Amino acid sequence: MKARGIIAGIRHLPRSGAGPGSAPAPLRPTGLKSVCLLLCSCIVLFALSGAVAREAGRAPKEGVETFRINIQRLQEGIATQQEQYLEATNQEKTLLQELEELDHRLAEQVARLETLEGKLSAQQALITVQELEMAAVRAEKDKVQRHLARRISAYYKMGNIGLLNAIFSAQTLPELLRFQDAFHTLIQYDQNVVVSYRKSIANLERVTRSLVLEKNILSDFIAQTVTEKENIDATKEKKEQLLQHIRTQSKLHRQAITEMEQAATDLTASLLALKKKKEAGEQGFRRRKGALPPPVPGTVITGFNQMTTNALGIKKKSEGIAIESPSGTPVKAIFPGTVIHAGYLRGYGNTIIVHHGFQYYSICSRVEKILAAKGDEVNAGTVIGELGETATLIDKGMYFEIRHRSDSLDPMLWLDTRRLQSPGRNPG
């Protein structure tokens, strides 16, 4: 509980046990304040471990509910990261399928390109053969044509067979006529050969043009295939870059999930530790029930819930006990805790209140000297005050009370009564 809340409660302490004030009022506790902030977000994933450690350090002051809220927020963050991780995994699978299809298409294009290039090479070989054949035919035609030209020239030089040729020739006229017919037949044969060569050349030129056309078509197919292959390569490269990006994101989501799960585990451990500490704190004071040392040695002159009358004649029921002890006796803390009030309190005089944790309090009033200050940490046996005669003029004995929250408890059930005396009885 916060010290300010305790002080607010102290002002309403019951004025019992020989105090001159009005009717008693219960101590008002204040609740634990949850001031822990959200430890985890996707932006600060890598700071979770330190944040969890800080949370664990503040755990005793901030309460269980804050840890539960933070754990719930971490679990929500984990769920979000898992959704994003699953989405990235699905995208990765889709991209892998697309890349597999692209690889298949790329292999087809490469095979097609190899086939077309093979056909182009074969076509070029055919064109070369046709061109060589056509060159040979042209050469043979030119040779025959030159031979024919010489025959025709000789034929015209010989001229027609006339009277003079028949008279002056060594050959007879029939022989001359047979020679002329034979010569004419040779010329006609040579002309036919030349025509045949021209037809062959024309056929070869036509075949060559056809082969060149097919070669050009194959070249176009090859260019188109190369373009398609380049497009597929570019698409594949982009897909691979996207796949790498998605894999990086997937890795980050997986890392975020791991760190957030670790943070949730740490918070859960801190929550369990807080619960155990709370239980141990409550049980620590509770386990000492019946064995706590009294704040001062002496005689119990007023019991719990006993009706008393003080020097002013005011009767009231005591919510604690009064212990009579010699002047100068030191007042000691009964259990470790924090001093939350050390000063004058109306109706009680000088009062020291120690918070022992988990809303267990011990109250020592009618103290002559206060030797502790607000905020001091004390242990069992720490001297926090001193008794005197002036403080007990109206009400006899040092007033002592134990409270849990706003409930007054019987100190005799909590103190080691063997260290105290009752009227007519010596300490055991």
Coordinates of C-alpha atoms in Angstrom, one line a residue:
M1 CA 0.0 0.0 0.0
K2 CA 1.2 3.5 -0.7
A3 CA 2.4 5.5 2.2
R4 CA 0.0 8.4 1.5
G5 CA -2.9 6.0 1.6
I6 CA -1.8 4.7 5.1
I7 CA -1.5 8.3 6.4
A8 CA -5.0 8.9 5.2
G9 CA -6.1 5.9 7.1
I10 CA -4.2 6.8 10.2
R11 CA -6.2 10.0 10.7
H12 CA -9.2 7.8 11.3
L13 CA -7.7 5.3 13.7
P14 CA -10.1 4.4 16.6
R15 CA -9.4 6.4 19.7
S16 CA -9.5 3.4 22.0
G17 CA -7.3 2.1 24.6
A18 CA -7.5 5.1 27.0
G19 CA -7.4 7.9 24.4
P20 CA -9.5 11.0 25.2
G21 CA -11.0 11.3 21.7
S22 CA -14.4 10.4 20.2
A23 CA -15.8 6.9 19.1
P24 CA -13.4 4.6 17.2
A25 CA -13.3 4.6 13.4
P26 CA -11.8 1.8 11.3
L27 CA -8.6 2.1 9.4
R28 CA -9.3 2.7 5.7
P29 CA -7.0 0.8 3.3
T30 CA -6.3 1.9 -0.2
G31 CA -6.0 -0.6 -3.1
L32 CA -2.8 -1.5 -5.0
K33 CA -2.3 0.8 -8.0
S34 CA -1.5 -0.7 -11.4
V35 CA 0.9 1.6 -13.2
C36 CA 2.7 -0.9 -15.4
L37 CA 2.8 0.0 -19.1
L38 CA 2.5 -2.3 -22.1
L39 CA 5.8 -4.1 -22.4
C40 CA 5.6 -5.3 -25.9
S41 CA 4.8 -4.0 -29.4
C42 CA 5.9 -5.1 -32.9
I43 CA 8.1 -2.0 -33.1
V44 CA 10.1 -2.8 -30.0
L45 CA 10.4 -6.5 -30.3
F46 CA 14.1 -6.6 -29.5
A47 CA 13.7 -4.7 -26.2
L48 CA 11.2 -7.2 -24.7
S49 CA 13.7 -9.0 -22.5
G50 CA 14.9 -5.8 -20.8
A51 CA 11.3 -4.6 -20.4
V52 CA 10.3 -7.9 -18.8
A53 CA 13.3 -7.6 -16.4
R54 CA 12.1 -4.1 -15.4
E55 CA 8.6 -5.4 -14.9
A56 CA 9.8 -8.2 -12.7
G57 CA 11.7 -5.6 -10.6
R58 CA 8.5 -3.5 -10.1
A59 CA 6.3 -6.5 -9.6
P60 CA 5.8 -6.3 -5.8
K61 CA 4.5 -2.7 -6.2
E62 CA 2.3 -3.0 -9.3
G63 CA 0.1 -6.0 -8.8
V64 CA -1.0 -9.2 -10.4
E65 CA -3.6 -7.6 -12.7
T66 CA -1.1 -5.5 -14.5
F67 CA 0.9 -8.6 -15.4
R68 CA -2.2 -10.4 -16.6
I69 CA -3.0 -7.4 -18.9
N70 CA 0.5 -7.4 -20.3
I71 CA 0.5 -11.1 -20.8
Q72 CA -2.9 -10.8 -22.7
R73 CA -1.4 -8.0 -24.9
L74 CA 1.6 -10.1 -25.6
Q75 CA -0.6 -13.1 -26.6
E76 CA -2.6 -10.8 -28.9
G77 CA 0.7 -9.6 -30.4
I78 CA 1.9 -13.2 -30.8
A79 CA -1.4 -14.0 -32.6
T80 CA -1.0 -11.1 -35.0
Q81 CA 2.6 -12.1 -35.7
Q82 CA 1.5 -15.7 -36.3
E83 CA -1.1 -14.5 -38.8
Q84 CA 1.5 -12.4 -40.6
Y85 CA 3.9 -15.4 -40.5
L86 CA 1.3 -17.7 -42.0
E87 CA 0.5 -15.1 -44.7
A88 CA 4.1 -14.8 -45.6
T89 CA 4.4 -18.6 -45.7
N90 CA 1.5 -18.9 -48.1
Q91 CA 3.0 -16.2 -50.3
E92 CA 6.3 -18.1 -50.3
K93 CA 4.5 -21.3 -51.4
T94 CA 2.7 -19.4 -54.2
L95 CA 5.9 -17.8 -55.4
L96 CA 7.7 -21.2 -55.3
Q97 CA 5.0 -22.6 -57.5
E98 CA 5.2 -19.6 -59.9
L99 CA 9.0 -20.0 -60.0
E100 CA 8.7 -23.7 -60.8
E101 CA 6.3 -22.9 -63.6
L102 CA 8.7 -20.2 -64.9
D103 CA 11.6 -22.7 -64.7
H104 CA 9.5 -25.1 -66.8
R105 CA 8.6 -22.4 -69.3
L106 CA 12.3 -21.3 -69.4
A107 CA 13.4 -24.9 -70.1
E108 CA 10.8 -25.1 -73.0
Q109 CA 12.1 -21.8 -74.4
V110 CA 15.7 -23.0 -74.2
A111 CA 14.8 -26.3 -75.9
R112 CA 12.8 -24.5 -78.6
L113 CA 15.7 -22.1 -79.1
E114 CA 18.1 -24.9 -79.6
T115 CA 15.8 -26.6 -82.1
L116 CA 15.3 -23.4 -84.1
E117 CA 19.0 -22.7 -84.1
G118 CA 19.6 -26.3 -85.3
K119 CA 17.1 -25.8 -88.1
L120 CA 18.6 -22.4 -89.0
S121 CA 22.1 -24.1 -89.3
A122 CA 20.6 -26.8 -91.5
Q123 CA 18.8 -24.2 -93.6
Q124 CA 22.0 -22.3 -94.0
A125 CA 23.8 -25.5 -95.0
L126 CA 21.1 -26.1 -97.7
I127 CA 21.4 -22.6 -99.0
T128 CA 25.2 -23.0 -99.2
V129 CA 24.8 -26.2 -101.2
Q130 CA 22.3 -24.6 -103.5
E131 CA 24.5 -21.6 -104.0
L132 CA 27.6 -23.8 -104.8
E133 CA 25.5 -25.9 -107.2
M134 CA 24.1 -22.8 -108.8
A135 CA 27.7 -21.4 -109.2
A136 CA 28.8 -24.6 -110.9
V137 CA 25.9 -24.6 -113.3
R138 CA 26.6 -20.9 -114.1
A139 CA 30.2 -21.7 -114.8
E140 CA 29.3 -24.7 -117.0
K141 CA 26.7 -22.6 -118.8
D142 CA 29.2 -19.8 -119.4
K143 CA 31.7 -22.4 -120.8
V144 CA 29.1 -23.9 -123.2
Q145 CA 28.0 -20.4 -124.2
R146 CA 31.6 -19.4 -125.1
H147 CA 32.0 -22.6 -127.1
L148 CA 28.7 -22.0 -128.9
A149 CA 29.8 -18.5 -129.8
R150 CA 33.0 -19.8 -131.4
R151 CA 30.9 -22.4 -133.4
I152 CA 28.5 -19.8 -134.6
S153 CA 31.4 -17.5 -135.6
A154 CA 33.1 -20.3 -137.6
Y155 CA 29.7 -21.2 -139.2
Y156 CA 29.2 -17.6 -140.4
K157 CA 32.8 -17.4 -141.6
M158 CA 32.2 -20.5 -143.7
G159 CA 29.1 -19.1 -145.3
N160 CA 26.6 -20.9 -147.5
I161 CA 27.7 -23.6 -149.9
G162 CA 27.7 -22.0 -153.4
L163 CA 28.9 -22.7 -156.9
L164 CA 32.5 -21.5 -156.2
N165 CA 32.7 -23.7 -153.0
A166 CA 31.5 -26.7 -154.9
I167 CA 34.0 -26.0 -157.8
F168 CA 37.1 -25.2 -155.8
S169 CA 36.5 -27.5 -152.8
A170 CA 38.5 -30.7 -152.4
Q171 CA 35.3 -32.4 -151.2
T172 CA 32.4 -33.3 -153.3
L173 CA 29.1 -31.5 -153.1
P174 CA 27.4 -34.2 -151.1
E175 CA 30.2 -34.2 -148.6
L176 CA 30.0 -30.4 -148.3
L177 CA 26.2 -30.6 -147.7
R178 CA 26.6 -33.3 -145.1
F179 CA 29.3 -31.2 -143.3
Q180 CA 27.0 -28.2 -143.3
D181 CA 24.1 -30.2 -141.8
A182 CA 26.3 -31.6 -139.1
F183 CA 27.8 -28.2 -138.2
H184 CA 24.2 -26.8 -138.0
T185 CA 23.2 -29.7 -135.8
L186 CA 26.1 -29.0 -133.4
I187 CA 25.1 -25.4 -133.1
Q188 CA 21.5 -26.4 -132.4
Y189 CA 22.7 -28.8 -129.7
D190 CA 24.9 -26.2 -128.0
Q191 CA 21.9 -23.8 -128.0
N192 CA 19.7 -26.4 -126.3
V193 CA 22.4 -27.1 -123.7
V194 CA 22.6 -23.3 -122.9
V195 CA 18.8 -23.2 -122.6
S196 CA 18.9 -26.2 -120.3
Y197 CA 21.5 -24.6 -118.1
R198 CA 19.4 -21.4 -117.9
K199 CA 16.4 -23.4 -116.7
S200 CA 18.6 -25.1 -114.1
I201 CA 19.9 -21.8 -112.9
A202 CA 16.4 -20.4 -112.7
N203 CA 15.3 -23.4 -110.6
L204 CA 18.3 -23.1 -108.4
E205 CA 17.6 -19.4 -107.9
R206 CA 14.0 -20.1 -107.0
V207 CA 15.0 -22.8 -104.5
T208 CA 17.6 -20.6 -103.0
R209 CA 15.1 -17.7 -102.6
S210 CA 12.8 -20.2 -100.8
L211 CA 15.6 -21.3 -98.5
V212 CA 16.5 -17.7 -97.7
L213 CA 12.9 -16.9 -96.9
E214 CA 12.7 -19.9 -94.6
K215 CA 16.0 -18.8 -93.0
N216 CA 14.6 -15.4 -92.4
I217 CA 11.4 -16.9 -90.9
L218 CA 13.6 -19.1 -88.6
S219 CA 15.6 -16.0 -87.7
D220 CA 12.4 -14.2 -86.7
F221 CA 11.3 -17.2 -84.6
I222 CA 14.7 -17.3 -82.9
A223 CA 14.6 -13.5 -82.2
Q224 CA 11.0 -13.9 -80.7
T225 CA 12.1 -16.9 -78.6
V226 CA 15.2 -15.0 -77.3
T227 CA 12.9 -12.1 -76.3
E228 CA 10.5 -14.5 -74.6
K229 CA 13.4 -16.1 -72.8
E230 CA 14.7 -12.7 -71.7
N231 CA 11.2 -11.8 -70.4
I232 CA 11.0 -15.0 -68.5
D233 CA 14.5 -14.5 -67.0
A234 CA 13.5 -11.0 -65.9
T235 CA 10.2 -12.2 -64.4
K236 CA 12.1 -15.0 -62.6
E237 CA 14.6 -12.6 -61.2
K238 CA 11.8 -10.3 -59.9
K239 CA 10.0 -13.3 -58.4
E240 CA 13.3 -14.5 -56.7
Q241 CA 13.8 -11.0 -55.2
L242 CA 10.3 -11.0 -54.0
L243 CA 10.7 -14.5 -52.6
Q244 CA 13.9 -13.4 -50.7
H245 CA 12.0 -10.4 -49.3
I246 CA 9.1 -12.6 -48.2
R247 CA 11.5 -15.0 -46.6
T248 CA 13.2 -12.2 -44.8
Q249 CA 9.8 -11.0 -43.5
S250 CA 8.9 -14.5 -42.5
K251 CA 12.1 -14.8 -40.6
L252 CA 11.4 -11.5 -38.8
H253 CA 7.9 -12.6 -37.9
R254 CA 9.2 -15.9 -36.7
Q255 CA 11.8 -14.1 -34.6
A256 CA 9.2 -11.7 -33.3
I257 CA 7.0 -14.6 -32.3
T258 CA 9.9 -16.3 -30.5
E259 CA 10.9 -13.1 -28.6
M260 CA 7.3 -12.3 -27.7
E261 CA 6.7 -15.9 -26.6
Q262 CA 9.8 -15.6 -24.4
A263 CA 8.6 -12.2 -23.1
A264 CA 5.2 -13.8 -22.3
T265 CA 7.0 -16.7 -20.6
D266 CA 9.1 -14.3 -18.6
L267 CA 6.0 -12.3 -17.6
T268 CA 4.2 -15.4 -16.6
A269 CA 7.2 -16.4 -14.5
S270 CA 7.2 -12.9 -13.0
L271 CA 3.5 -13.2 -12.3
L272 CA 4.0 -16.6 -10.6
A273 CA 6.9 -15.1 -8.6
L274 CA 4.8 -12.2 -7.6
K275 CA 2.0 -14.5 -6.4
K276 CA 4.5 -16.6 -4.5
K277 CA 6.1 -13.5 -3.0
K278 CA 2.7 -12.2 -2.0
E279 CA 1.7 -15.5 -0.5
A280 CA 5.2 -15.7 1.2
G281 CA 4.8 -12.1 2.5
E282 CA 1.4 -12.8 3.9
Q283 CA 2.5 -16.1 5.3
G284 CA 5.7 -14.6 6.6
F285 CA 3.9 -12.4 9.0
R286 CA 1.1 -14.9 9.5
R287 CA 3.6 -17.7 10.2
R288 CA 5.0 -15.7 13.1
K289 CA 1.6 -15.6 14.7
G290 CA 2.0 -16.3 18.4
A291 CA 5.8 -15.9 18.2
L292 CA 6.2 -12.2 17.5
P293 CA 8.3 -10.4 20.1
P294 CA 6.4 -7.7 22.0
P295 CA 7.4 -4.1 21.3
V296 CA 8.3 -3.6 25.0
P297 CA 8.6 -6.0 27.9
G298 CA 6.2 -5.5 30.7
T299 CA 2.8 -6.1 32.1
V300 CA -0.4 -6.2 30.0
I301 CA -2.7 -3.9 31.8
T302 CA -5.4 -3.6 29.2
G303 CA -6.6 -6.6 27.0
F304 CA -8.1 -6.7 23.6
N305 CA -11.7 -5.5 23.5
Q306 CA -11.5 -4.7 27.2
M307 CA -13.6 -1.8 28.5
T308 CA -11.3 0.8 30.1
T309 CA -11.7 4.1 31.9
N310 CA -8.9 6.7 31.6
A311 CA -7.8 9.5 34.0
L312 CA -10.5 11.7 32.6
G313 CA -13.2 9.2 33.3
I314 CA -13.9 8.3 29.7
K315 CA -14.9 4.7 29.1
K316 CA -14.3 2.9 25.9
K317 CA -13.4 -0.5 24.4
S318 CA -9.8 -1.1 23.6
E319 CA -9.0 -2.3 20.1
G320 CA -5.5 -3.2 21.1
I321 CA -3.6 -3.8 24.4
A322 CA -1.8 -1.6 26.8
I323 CA 1.6 -2.7 28.2
E324 CA 3.0 -1.1 31.3
S325 CA 6.8 -0.8 31.2
P326 CA 9.4 1.4 33.0
S327 CA 10.2 4.9 31.7
G328 CA 13.2 4.8 29.3
T329 CA 12.3 1.4 27.9
P330 CA 13.1 1.2 24.2
V331 CA 10.2 0.5 21.8
K332 CA 11.2 -2.1 19.2
A333 CA 9.7 -3.2 15.9
I334 CA 8.1 -6.6 16.1
F335 CA 8.7 -7.6 12.4
P336 CA 10.5 -6.2 9.4
G337 CA 8.7 -3.4 7.6
T338 CA 8.5 0.2 6.6
V339 CA 7.7 3.1 8.9
I340 CA 4.7 4.9 7.3
H341 CA 4.0 7.3 10.2
A342 CA 6.2 8.7 13.0
G343 CA 4.7 11.6 14.8
Y344 CA 1.9 13.0 16.9
L345 CA -1.5 11.6 16.3
R346 CA -4.5 13.3 18.0
G347 CA -6.1 11.0 20.6
Y348 CA -3.0 8.8 20.6
G349 CA 0.0 11.1 21.2
N350 CA 3.3 10.2 19.7
T351 CA 2.5 7.2 17.4
I352 CA 4.7 5.0 15.2
I353 CA 3.0 2.8 12.5
V354 CA 5.0 0.2 10.7
H355 CA 3.7 -1.5 7.5
H356 CA 4.9 -5.1 7.5
G357 CA 3.7 -5.8 4.0
F358 CA 0.4 -7.0 2.5
Q359 CA -1.6 -4.7 4.7
Y360 CA -0.4 -5.9 8.1
Y361 CA 0.3 -3.0 10.4
S362 CA 1.7 -2.6 14.0
I363 CA 0.8 0.6 15.9
C364 CA 2.7 1.8 18.9
S365 CA 1.2 4.8 20.7
R366 CA 1.9 6.9 23.8
V367 CA 5.6 6.9 23.1
E368 CA 7.8 9.5 24.8
K369 CA 10.5 9.8 22.1
I370 CA 10.2 8.8 18.5
L371 CA 13.5 7.4 17.2
A372 CA 12.4 6.5 13.7
A373 CA 11.3 8.6 10.7
K374 CA 8.7 8.0 8.0
G375 CA 10.1 5.9 5.2
D376 CA 12.7 4.1 7.4
E377 CA 13.1 0.4 6.8
V378 CA 13.2 -1.6 10.1
N379 CA 13.9 -5.1 11.1
A380 CA 12.5 -7.1 14.1
G381 CA 14.2 -5.6 17.2
T382 CA 15.0 -2.2 15.6
V383 CA 14.6 0.5 18.2
I384 CA 11.9 3.0 17.0
G385 CA 11.1 4.8 20.2
E386 CA 11.4 5.2 23.9
L387 CA 8.8 5.2 26.7
G388 CA 8.4 8.0 29.3
E389 CA 6.2 9.2 32.0
T390 CA 4.6 12.2 30.2
A391 CA 3.1 10.1 27.4
T392 CA 1.1 7.9 29.9
L393 CA -0.4 10.6 32.1
I394 CA -4.0 10.2 30.9
D395 CA -3.9 6.6 29.7
K396 CA -1.6 4.1 31.4
G397 CA 0.8 1.9 29.5
M398 CA 2.1 2.0 25.9
Y399 CA -0.8 1.3 23.5
F400 CA -0.1 -1.5 20.9
E401 CA -2.3 -2.6 18.1
I402 CA -2.1 -5.1 15.2
R403 CA -4.2 -4.5 12.1
H404 CA -4.8 -6.4 8.9
R405 CA -6.4 -4.0 6.4
S406 CA -9.1 -2.3 8.5
D407 CA -9.6 -5.1 11.0
S408 CA -8.1 -4.9 14.5
L409 CA -6.6 -8.2 15.6
D410 CA -6.0 -9.5 19.1
P411 CA -2.3 -8.8 19.7
M412 CA -2.2 -11.5 22.4
L413 CA -2.8 -14.1 19.7
W414 CA 0.2 -12.8 17.7
L415 CA 2.8 -11.9 20.3
D416 CA 5.0 -14.3 22.3
T417 CA 3.1 -13.9 25.5
R418 CA 5.8 -15.6 27.4
R419 CA 7.7 -12.3 27.2
L420 CA 4.8 -10.4 28.8
Q421 CA 3.3 -10.4 32.2
S422 CA -0.3 -10.3 33.2
P423 CA -1.5 -8.7 36.4
G424 CA -0.5 -11.1 39.2
R425 CA 1.7 -13.3 36.9
N426 CA 5.4 -13.2 36.2
P427 CA 6.6 -13.7 32.6
G428 CA 7.1 -17.4 31.7

